[in-house]
Short mmCIF file of C-alpha atoms and ligand atoms in Angstrom, two decimals:
data_model
loop_
_atom_site.label_atom_id
_atom_site.label_comp_id
_atom_site.label_asym_id
_atom_site.label_seq_id
_atom_site.Cartn_x
_atom_site.Cartn_y
_atom_site.Cartn_z
CA MET T 1 18.48 -12.52 34.58
CA LYS T 2 16.45 -10.75 31.91
CA VAL T 3 16.89 -10.48 28.15
CA VAL T 4 15.86 -7.04 26.92
CA LYS T 5 15.20 -6.18 23.29
CA PHE T 6 14.89 -2.68 21.87
CA GLY T 7 13.20 -2.03 18.53
CA GLY T 8 14.27 0.39 15.80
CA SER T 9 12.29 3.41 17.00
CA SER T 10 13.85 2.96 20.48
CA LEU T 11 17.27 3.44 18.88
CA ALA T 12 16.50 5.94 16.15
CA SER T 13 18.42 8.86 17.68
CA GLY T 14 20.98 9.66 20.35
CA LYS T 15 18.22 10.75 22.70
CA GLN T 16 16.53 7.37 22.27
CA VAL T 17 19.81 5.50 22.94
CA GLU T 18 20.16 7.47 26.17
CA LYS T 19 16.69 6.29 27.23
CA VAL T 20 17.72 2.73 26.44
CA PHE T 21 20.81 3.12 28.61
CA GLN T 22 18.76 4.44 31.54
CA ILE T 23 16.28 1.57 31.23
CA VAL T 24 19.00 -1.08 31.14
CA VAL T 25 21.03 0.22 34.08
CA SER T 26 17.94 0.79 36.22
CA ASP T 27 17.63 -2.97 36.71
CA PRO T 28 20.77 -5.06 37.35
CA LYS T 29 18.98 -8.12 36.03
CA ARG T 30 18.99 -6.64 32.52
CA LYS T 31 22.17 -8.35 31.37
CA ILE T 32 21.53 -9.15 27.72
CA VAL T 33 20.46 -6.34 25.43
CA VAL T 34 19.33 -7.14 21.89
CA VAL T 35 19.24 -4.21 19.50
CA SER T 36 17.57 -3.46 16.16
CA ALA T 37 18.99 -1.16 13.52
CA PRO T 38 18.06 2.52 13.88
CA GLY T 39 14.42 2.92 12.86
CA LYS T 40 12.25 5.88 11.95
CA ARG T 41 12.55 9.16 13.89
CA SER T 42 9.26 10.36 12.43
CA PRO T 43 6.57 8.78 10.24
CA GLU T 44 8.23 10.19 7.07
CA ASP T 45 11.71 8.97 8.00
CA GLU T 46 13.40 5.88 6.56
CA LYS T 47 14.57 2.85 8.50
CA VAL T 48 18.27 2.06 8.20
CA THR T 49 17.32 -1.50 7.16
CA ASP T 50 15.28 -0.14 4.23
CA LEU T 51 18.19 2.08 3.19
CA LEU T 52 20.54 -0.91 3.33
CA ILE T 53 18.19 -3.00 1.20
CA GLU T 54 18.21 -0.18 -1.35
CA CYS T 55 22.05 -0.05 -1.26
CA ALA T 56 22.28 -3.79 -1.87
CA ARG T 57 19.73 -3.60 -4.71
CA LEU T 58 21.66 -0.86 -6.46
CA CYS T 59 24.89 -2.87 -6.18
CA LEU T 60 23.16 -5.94 -7.60
CA GLN T 61 21.98 -3.83 -10.55
CA ASN T 62 25.54 -2.57 -11.03
CA LYS T 63 24.44 0.93 -10.06
CA ASN T 64 26.22 3.31 -7.71
CA PRO T 65 24.89 3.01 -4.11
CA GLN T 66 26.92 5.99 -2.85
CA GLU T 67 23.97 8.30 -2.15
CA LYS T 68 22.09 5.71 -0.11
CA LEU T 69 25.30 4.66 1.60
CA ASN T 70 25.89 8.27 2.63
CA THR T 71 22.40 8.43 4.12
CA VAL T 72 23.11 5.30 6.18
CA ILE T 73 26.38 6.73 7.43
CA GLU T 74 24.70 10.04 8.23
CA ARG T 75 22.15 8.22 10.39
CA TYR T 76 24.86 6.60 12.52
CA ALA T 77 26.93 9.80 12.52
CA ALA T 78 23.97 11.82 13.84
CA ILE T 79 23.49 9.35 16.69
CA ALA T 80 27.22 9.24 17.49
CA GLN T 81 27.42 13.02 17.48
CA GLU T 82 24.45 13.41 19.82
CA LEU T 83 26.08 10.93 22.17
CA ASN T 84 29.56 12.50 21.94
CA LEU T 85 31.10 9.31 20.63
CA SER T 86 34.42 9.39 18.79
CA GLU T 87 34.54 9.57 15.01
CA GLU T 88 36.43 6.30 14.96
CA ILE T 89 33.12 4.47 15.39
CA ILE T 90 31.75 5.99 12.20
CA ASN T 91 34.94 5.21 10.29
CA ASP T 92 34.65 1.59 11.40
CA ILE T 93 31.02 1.45 10.26
CA LEU T 94 31.93 2.94 6.88
CA GLN T 95 34.72 0.43 6.43
CA ASP T 96 32.45 -2.44 7.40
CA LEU T 97 29.80 -1.35 4.89
CA GLN T 98 32.34 -0.93 2.12
CA THR T 99 33.63 -4.44 2.74
CA ARG T 100 30.10 -5.85 2.66
CA LEU T 101 29.13 -4.00 -0.50
CA THR T 102 32.14 -5.38 -2.36
CA ALA T 103 31.46 -8.96 -1.24
CA ASP T 104 30.64 -11.85 -3.58
CA LYS T 105 27.35 -11.21 -5.43
CA ARG T 106 26.99 -14.51 -7.20
CA ASN T 107 24.16 -15.40 -4.86
CA PRO T 108 22.11 -12.15 -4.73
CA ASP T 109 19.95 -13.29 -1.81
CA LYS T 110 22.95 -14.08 0.37
CA PHE T 111 24.53 -10.77 -0.59
CA MET T 112 21.31 -9.00 0.40
CA ASP T 113 21.33 -10.66 3.83
CA LEU T 114 24.95 -9.74 4.44
CA VAL T 115 24.21 -6.07 3.76
CA LYS T 116 20.85 -6.03 5.61
CA ALA T 117 22.36 -7.55 8.75
CA SER T 118 24.89 -4.74 9.06
CA GLY T 119 22.12 -2.45 10.36
CA GLU T 120 21.89 -4.25 13.69
CA ASP T 121 25.52 -5.39 13.75
CA ASN T 122 26.93 -1.87 13.55
CA ASN T 123 24.26 -0.49 15.85
CA ALA T 124 25.17 -3.04 18.54
CA LYS T 125 28.81 -1.88 18.35
CA LEU T 126 27.73 1.75 18.63
CA VAL T 127 25.42 1.10 21.59
CA ALA T 128 28.13 -0.92 23.39
CA ALA T 129 30.58 1.98 22.91
CA PHE T 130 28.05 4.40 24.40
CA PHE T 131 27.47 2.17 27.45
CA ARG T 132 31.24 2.02 28.02
CA GLN T 133 31.55 5.79 27.63
CA GLN T 134 28.99 6.03 30.45
CA GLY T 135 31.31 3.99 32.65
CA VAL T 136 29.44 0.69 32.44
CA GLU T 137 31.11 -2.57 31.49
CA ALA T 138 29.45 -3.54 28.19
CA HIS T 139 30.53 -5.84 25.37
CA TYR T 140 29.35 -6.25 21.81
CA VAL T 141 28.93 -9.97 21.16
CA ASN T 142 28.74 -11.37 17.66
CA PRO T 143 26.12 -14.11 17.01
CA LYS T 144 28.77 -16.43 15.50
CA GLU T 145 31.00 -16.19 18.55
CA ALA T 146 27.95 -16.76 20.80
CA GLY T 147 26.79 -19.79 18.78
CA LEU T 148 23.58 -18.47 17.23
CA PHE T 149 23.37 -20.78 14.22
CA VAL T 150 20.57 -20.67 11.69
CA SER T 151 19.40 -22.40 8.52
CA ASP T 152 20.74 -21.09 5.21
CA GLU T 153 17.43 -19.60 4.02
CA PRO T 154 18.03 -15.98 2.98
CA GLY T 155 15.57 -13.57 4.55
CA ASN T 156 13.81 -16.36 6.36
CA ALA T 157 16.42 -18.13 8.49
CA GLN T 158 15.31 -20.51 11.24
CA VAL T 159 17.29 -21.11 14.41
CA LEU T 160 19.16 -24.43 14.60
CA PRO T 161 18.28 -26.22 17.85
CA GLU T 162 21.89 -26.73 18.95
CA SER T 163 22.19 -22.94 19.32
CA TYR T 164 20.27 -22.98 22.58
CA ASP T 165 22.88 -24.95 24.52
CA LYS T 166 25.71 -22.90 23.08
CA LEU T 167 24.05 -19.62 24.01
CA PHE T 168 23.74 -20.72 27.64
CA SER T 169 27.45 -20.05 28.18
CA LEU T 170 26.83 -16.33 27.62
CA ARG T 171 25.66 -16.36 31.22
CA GLU T 172 29.27 -16.58 32.34
CA ARG T 173 30.30 -13.34 30.66
CA SER T 174 30.85 -10.30 32.80
CA GLY T 175 29.19 -6.96 32.19
CA ILE T 176 26.27 -6.17 29.93
CA ILE T 177 26.11 -7.94 26.58
CA ILE T 178 24.96 -5.93 23.58
CA PHE T 179 23.80 -8.38 20.96
CA PRO T 180 22.71 -7.52 17.40
CA GLY T 181 19.24 -8.78 16.48
CA PHE T 182 17.89 -10.05 13.16
CA PHE T 183 20.60 -12.47 12.01
CA GLY T 184 22.64 -15.53 12.75
CA TYR T 185 25.28 -17.63 10.97
CA SER T 186 24.91 -20.79 8.94
CA LYS T 187 27.08 -23.80 9.67
CA GLU T 188 29.30 -22.58 6.81
CA GLY T 189 29.80 -19.30 8.65
CA GLU T 190 27.68 -17.10 6.40
CA VAL T 191 25.23 -14.42 7.52
CA PHE T 192 21.49 -15.14 7.17
CA THR T 193 18.73 -12.89 8.42
CA PHE T 194 15.37 -13.76 9.91
CA SER T 195 12.28 -12.34 8.21
CA ARG T 196 11.61 -8.61 8.61
CA SER T 197 11.31 -7.36 12.18
CA GLY T 198 13.26 -10.44 13.20
CA SER T 199 15.19 -8.87 16.08
CA ASP T 200 12.20 -9.93 18.20
CA ILE T 201 13.12 -13.51 17.28
CA THR T 202 16.75 -13.05 18.35
CA GLY T 203 15.59 -11.80 21.76
CA SER T 204 13.32 -14.77 22.22
CA ILE T 205 16.05 -17.25 21.19
CA LEU T 206 18.47 -15.70 23.67
CA ALA T 207 15.85 -15.75 26.43
CA ASN T 208 15.38 -19.46 25.79
CA GLY T 209 19.09 -20.28 25.46
CA LEU T 210 20.08 -18.38 28.57
CA LYS T 211 17.04 -19.59 30.54
CA ALA T 212 16.17 -16.00 31.37
CA GLU T 213 13.43 -15.32 33.89
CA LEU T 214 11.85 -12.76 31.56
CA TYR T 215 12.05 -11.53 27.98
CA GLU T 216 11.36 -7.79 27.90
CA ASN T 217 10.52 -6.39 24.50
CA PHE T 218 10.71 -2.59 24.42
CA THR T 219 8.85 -0.86 21.65
CA ASP T 220 6.98 2.42 21.13
CA VAL T 221 3.51 1.65 22.44
CA ASP T 222 2.34 1.40 26.04
CA ALA T 223 0.71 -1.99 25.59
CA VAL T 224 -0.95 -4.44 23.28
CA TYR T 225 -4.43 -3.03 22.79
CA SER T 226 -7.64 -5.02 22.85
CA VAL T 227 -8.45 -3.83 19.33
CA ASN T 228 -6.65 -2.04 16.50
CA PRO T 229 -6.24 1.62 17.63
CA PHE T 230 -6.79 2.68 14.02
CA ILE T 231 -10.36 1.36 14.28
CA ILE T 232 -11.27 2.31 17.86
CA ASN T 233 -9.95 5.42 19.57
CA SER T 234 -7.87 4.71 22.71
CA PRO T 235 -8.96 1.12 23.13
CA LYS T 236 -8.55 -0.78 26.36
CA GLU T 237 -5.01 -1.98 27.07
CA ILE T 238 -4.37 -5.65 27.67
CA LYS T 239 -2.40 -6.21 30.88
CA GLU T 240 -1.89 -9.92 30.50
CA LEU T 241 -2.65 -12.49 27.82
CA THR T 242 -1.63 -16.04 27.07
CA TYR T 243 0.69 -17.19 24.27
CA ARG T 244 -2.33 -18.82 22.61
CA GLU T 245 -4.40 -15.66 22.71
CA MET T 246 -1.53 -13.67 21.25
CA ARG T 247 -1.24 -16.17 18.37
CA GLU T 248 -4.94 -16.03 17.57
CA LEU T 249 -4.79 -12.25 17.57
CA SER T 250 -1.86 -12.02 15.18
CA TYR T 251 -3.61 -9.91 12.56
CA ALA T 252 -3.53 -6.18 11.78
CA GLY T 253 -3.17 -4.01 14.85
CA PHE T 254 -1.62 -6.84 16.88
CA THR T 255 1.73 -7.05 15.16
CA VAL T 256 3.59 -5.52 18.09
CA LEU T 257 5.66 -8.70 18.31
CA HIS T 258 6.90 -10.80 15.38
CA ASP T 259 4.79 -13.96 14.91
CA GLU T 260 7.76 -16.31 15.15
CA ALA T 261 9.13 -14.62 18.24
CA LEU T 262 6.74 -16.28 20.64
CA VAL T 263 7.88 -19.83 19.97
CA PRO T 264 11.33 -19.95 21.65
CA ALA T 265 10.10 -18.12 24.75
CA PHE T 266 6.94 -20.23 24.89
CA ARG T 267 8.91 -23.50 24.66
CA ALA T 268 11.05 -22.49 27.60
CA GLY T 269 8.03 -21.13 29.53
CA ILE T 270 9.55 -17.64 29.68
CA PRO T 271 7.04 -14.78 29.97
CA VAL T 272 7.33 -11.97 27.44
CA HIS T 273 6.79 -8.44 28.63
CA ILE T 274 5.98 -5.76 26.03
CA LYS T 275 6.99 -2.31 27.28
CA ASN T 276 7.38 1.24 26.00
CA THR T 277 10.87 2.80 25.82
CA ASN T 278 9.23 6.23 25.83
CA ASN T 279 7.13 5.45 28.90
CA PRO T 280 8.95 2.69 30.80
CA ASN T 281 6.81 3.10 33.91
CA ALA T 282 3.64 2.08 32.09
CA PRO T 283 2.72 -1.49 33.11
CA GLY T 284 2.89 -2.84 29.52
CA THR T 285 1.51 -6.22 28.48
CA LYS T 286 2.67 -9.58 29.76
CA ILE T 287 2.36 -12.70 27.61
CA VAL T 288 2.20 -15.73 29.86
CA TYR T 289 1.38 -19.43 29.86
CA GLU T 290 -1.76 -19.11 31.95
CA ARG T 291 -3.70 -16.21 33.33
CA ASP T 292 -6.55 -15.58 35.71
CA ASN T 293 -9.78 -14.93 33.95
CA THR T 294 -11.22 -11.88 35.54
CA ASN T 295 -12.15 -9.69 32.62
CA GLY T 296 -15.00 -11.41 30.84
CA PRO T 297 -14.78 -13.88 27.99
CA VAL T 298 -13.05 -11.75 25.35
CA ILE T 299 -9.54 -10.30 25.63
CA GLY T 300 -9.13 -8.90 22.15
CA ILE T 301 -10.63 -8.46 18.71
CA ALA T 302 -8.34 -8.61 15.68
CA SER T 303 -9.18 -8.22 12.04
CA ASP T 304 -7.57 -8.08 8.64
CA LYS T 305 -8.56 -7.55 5.02
CA GLY T 306 -7.34 -9.24 1.87
CA PHE T 307 -8.69 -12.77 2.22
CA CYS T 308 -10.61 -14.97 -0.14
CA SER T 309 -12.39 -18.24 0.35
CA ILE T 310 -12.35 -21.23 -1.96
CA TYR T 311 -15.70 -22.90 -1.49
CA VAL T 312 -15.84 -26.55 -2.60
CA SER T 313 -18.92 -28.75 -2.44
CA LYS T 314 -19.42 -32.36 -3.39
CA TYR T 315 -22.28 -34.65 -2.55
CA LEU T 316 -21.15 -37.29 0.02
CA MET T 317 -17.87 -35.50 0.66
CA ASN T 318 -18.00 -36.73 4.25
CA ARG T 319 -17.63 -40.35 3.11
CA GLU T 320 -14.88 -39.81 0.61
CA ILE T 321 -11.63 -40.80 2.25
CA GLY T 322 -8.72 -38.52 1.34
CA PHE T 323 -10.83 -35.69 -0.13
CA GLY T 324 -9.42 -33.06 2.23
CA ARG T 325 -5.87 -34.29 1.77
CA ARG T 326 -6.11 -34.16 -2.02
CA LEU T 327 -7.71 -30.73 -1.91
CA LEU T 328 -4.97 -29.34 0.33
CA ALA T 329 -2.31 -31.07 -1.77
CA ILE T 330 -3.47 -29.03 -4.77
CA LEU T 331 -2.98 -25.83 -2.78
CA GLU T 332 0.35 -27.10 -1.48
CA SER T 333 1.59 -27.66 -5.02
CA TYR T 334 1.17 -23.90 -5.61
CA GLY T 335 2.96 -23.05 -2.36
CA LEU T 336 -0.22 -21.58 -0.83
CA SER T 337 -0.79 -21.43 2.91
CA TYR T 338 -4.26 -21.16 4.42
CA GLU T 339 -5.69 -19.63 7.58
CA HIS T 340 -8.95 -21.46 8.32
CA THR T 341 -11.06 -24.27 6.92
CA PRO T 342 -14.69 -24.07 8.06
CA SER T 343 -16.61 -27.08 6.79
CA GLY T 344 -20.02 -28.74 6.54
CA ILE T 345 -21.06 -32.30 5.74
CA ASP T 346 -20.65 -31.90 1.99
CA ASP T 347 -18.66 -28.71 1.69
CA ILE T 348 -15.53 -27.00 2.84
CA SER T 349 -14.19 -23.46 2.54
CA ILE T 350 -10.51 -22.72 2.54
CA ILE T 351 -9.65 -19.22 3.59
CA LEU T 352 -6.38 -17.77 2.45
CA ARG T 353 -4.66 -14.47 1.77
CA GLU T 354 -5.44 -13.50 -1.80
CA ASN T 355 -2.12 -11.74 -2.35
CA GLN T 356 -0.54 -15.19 -2.69
CA PHE T 357 -2.15 -15.73 -6.10
CA THR T 358 -0.10 -15.01 -9.19
CA PRO T 359 -1.93 -14.23 -12.47
CA GLY T 360 -3.70 -17.26 -13.88
CA MET T 361 -3.17 -19.35 -10.74
CA GLU T 362 -6.73 -18.94 -9.53
CA GLU T 363 -8.39 -20.25 -12.69
CA GLU T 364 -5.97 -23.16 -12.77
CA ILE T 365 -6.74 -24.09 -9.16
CA VAL T 366 -10.51 -23.95 -9.69
CA ASP T 367 -10.12 -26.12 -12.75
CA ARG T 368 -7.98 -28.70 -10.97
CA ILE T 369 -10.31 -28.91 -7.97
CA LYS T 370 -13.24 -29.43 -10.33
CA THR T 371 -11.63 -32.08 -12.49
CA GLU T 372 -9.21 -33.91 -10.19
CA LEU T 373 -11.66 -34.09 -7.28
CA ASP T 374 -14.81 -34.29 -9.38
CA SER T 375 -16.38 -31.55 -7.25
CA ASP T 376 -19.94 -30.31 -7.80
CA GLU T 377 -19.17 -26.65 -7.20
CA VAL T 378 -16.03 -24.58 -6.75
CA VAL T 379 -16.40 -20.85 -6.13
CA ILE T 380 -13.82 -18.31 -5.06
CA GLU T 381 -15.15 -15.37 -3.11
CA HIS T 382 -12.91 -12.31 -2.90
CA SER T 383 -12.46 -9.24 -0.71
CA LEU T 384 -13.20 -10.83 2.61
CA ALA T 385 -12.15 -9.60 6.01
CA LEU T 386 -11.54 -11.94 8.93
CA ILE T 387 -12.48 -10.92 12.40
CA MET T 388 -11.08 -12.86 15.31
CA VAL T 389 -12.78 -12.64 18.67
CA VAL T 390 -10.30 -14.09 21.16
CA GLY T 391 -10.23 -14.98 24.84
CA GLU T 392 -9.40 -17.94 27.07
CA GLY T 393 -12.53 -17.05 29.02
CA MET T 394 -14.74 -18.12 26.10
CA ARG T 395 -14.11 -21.76 26.88
CA HIS T 396 -16.28 -21.82 29.97
CA ASN T 397 -18.62 -19.11 28.97
CA ILE T 398 -22.03 -19.74 27.49
CA GLY T 399 -23.45 -17.37 24.93
CA THR T 400 -20.37 -15.56 23.62
CA THR T 401 -21.14 -16.53 20.01
CA ALA T 402 -24.73 -15.43 20.48
CA ARG T 403 -23.61 -12.06 21.82
CA ALA T 404 -21.18 -11.61 18.93
CA SER T 405 -23.61 -12.54 16.18
CA LYS T 406 -26.36 -10.42 17.72
CA ALA T 407 -24.01 -7.43 17.80
CA LEU T 408 -23.13 -8.01 14.14
CA ALA T 409 -26.79 -8.33 13.19
CA LYS T 410 -27.60 -5.09 14.98
CA ALA T 411 -24.84 -3.36 13.00
CA ASN T 412 -26.35 -4.78 9.82
CA VAL T 413 -23.29 -6.88 9.01
CA ASN T 414 -23.82 -10.07 7.08
CA ILE T 415 -21.73 -12.98 8.39
CA GLU T 416 -20.32 -14.81 5.39
CA MET T 417 -18.61 -17.44 7.48
CA ILE T 418 -18.19 -18.42 11.07
CA ASN T 419 -15.69 -20.77 12.67
CA GLN T 420 -14.96 -21.55 16.27
CA GLY T 421 -11.34 -22.60 16.80
CA SER T 422 -11.12 -26.12 18.21
CA SER T 423 -9.32 -24.75 21.24
CA GLU T 424 -12.39 -22.63 21.97
CA VAL T 425 -10.07 -19.70 22.50
CA SER T 426 -11.18 -17.94 19.34
CA MET T 427 -14.10 -17.32 17.07
CA MET T 428 -13.64 -16.31 13.47
CA PHE T 429 -16.16 -14.30 11.49
CA GLY T 430 -15.72 -13.82 7.77
CA VAL T 431 -17.38 -10.63 6.50
CA LYS T 432 -17.15 -8.48 3.38
CA GLU T 433 -14.22 -6.08 3.51
CA ILE T 434 -16.51 -3.06 3.41
CA ASP T 435 -18.17 -4.26 6.62
CA GLU T 436 -14.92 -4.83 8.55
CA LYS T 437 -14.73 -1.57 10.45
CA ARG T 438 -18.41 -1.54 11.37
CA ALA T 439 -18.21 -5.15 12.50
CA VAL T 440 -15.20 -4.57 14.74
CA GLN T 441 -16.79 -1.49 16.25
CA ALA T 442 -19.98 -3.39 17.01
CA LEU T 443 -18.06 -6.25 18.64
CA TYR T 444 -15.89 -3.89 20.67
CA GLU T 445 -18.99 -2.10 21.87
CA GLU T 446 -20.53 -5.41 22.91
CA PHE T 447 -17.56 -6.91 24.74
CA PHE T 448 -15.60 -3.95 26.05
CA ALA T 449 -17.59 -0.76 26.26
CA ALA T 450 -19.54 -2.01 29.28
CA VAL T 451 -16.50 -3.50 31.04
CA ALA T 452 -14.93 -1.24 33.63
CA VAL T 453 -11.29 -0.46 32.86
N1 LIG K 1 15.81 -3.98 11.30
C1 LIG K 1 15.10 -5.13 10.85
C2 LIG K 1 13.83 -4.72 10.12
O1 LIG K 1 13.57 -3.54 9.96
C3 LIG K 1 14.82 -6.08 11.96
C4 LIG K 1 14.13 -5.50 13.18
O2 LIG K 1 14.07 -4.28 13.33
O3 LIG K 1 13.64 -6.26 14.00
O4 LIG K 1 13.10 -5.57 9.66
#
């Protein structure tokens, strides 16, 4: 049995829904279908979820959401019309939205989630109706009825572990199940959504709960690429990579799958297969527990801008018990998360995304690290890019760092920082943002250009 998830662009029009239908019925193992809300039909188009967020915002500001609401309805109506579905479906969607928009607004975040979640909820009903119209037994299943329970954190819900056992009983249902992605219910029976793009998470939770043999995630690209296609033209496709490699690569250009979506599948040892709705015969990319290493040490190169490093030095830091804990506790008290912490005997750098700082926070942090930890030097360096060179094959391969740093030197890129992940699956290079593109190109050239595809 397979769990199949389709993203917003795979369901953006009637034509796309027809493709989804063909893909599902072409394999009898595809029993559970998780759907997103209709996404963009073209780069200028708007996602239904974004329109819904706007509707909810207007309501919360006591403004009239009618225009946005009409646009949402028009999106569903266009799909229904293309698919020759009855108007009743659209009336039901309109009624559902009107009910949601008049719901209790005393907690604005909860209200927002209730409205946002309607995008996938109504789309699942529409898709189920289309499957039935095609003569296939298909049922819309609501997450509450199925037992998908989540924490009551608006816009950032986490699955409650007891959900997994409950979801297992979905296996007994007949026909194809059409399940809305992106949200679950709290113990109190209220709607809470995952973070944005969270339908990927729903699919992974269902794959785990139902003990599926495979979680297929259909999107609009042929594969996960070995490097961001915006930096290198037609880069090499990755056929297979491990969960760990996928995690290390989770920066710009590798966001095909939601970060949190790997965990449930990984815990149950279920492979994830990324495939293209618009080209279902392409082999796609499989994310697995282990893979054969046949393609050289590096599987992918990811990078991202917008980082800064807090450099802290103090003589005899290595002997001071609790220094690191106290340093990180200062960051914790501001709610900051960090990515890497390269360190030396008497110094440590903490690398974090600089968009987390609010005005004045930076100066305050520097001051506290200086005074509370009696540090010799505290310097924040801005506008850094991180480059991750990733591959399980690096573990047993001598000279990968040498090859990478030589390539960077040849491209005249100064390495500000370097860190080898303890797992030896990744290497991190910190460079100035202006050098990012050149650095990635040089590394790609070094590790991939010579490798036969
Ligand atoms: N529709 C939601 C979003 O745009 C969730 C998803 O598509 O996965 O974030």
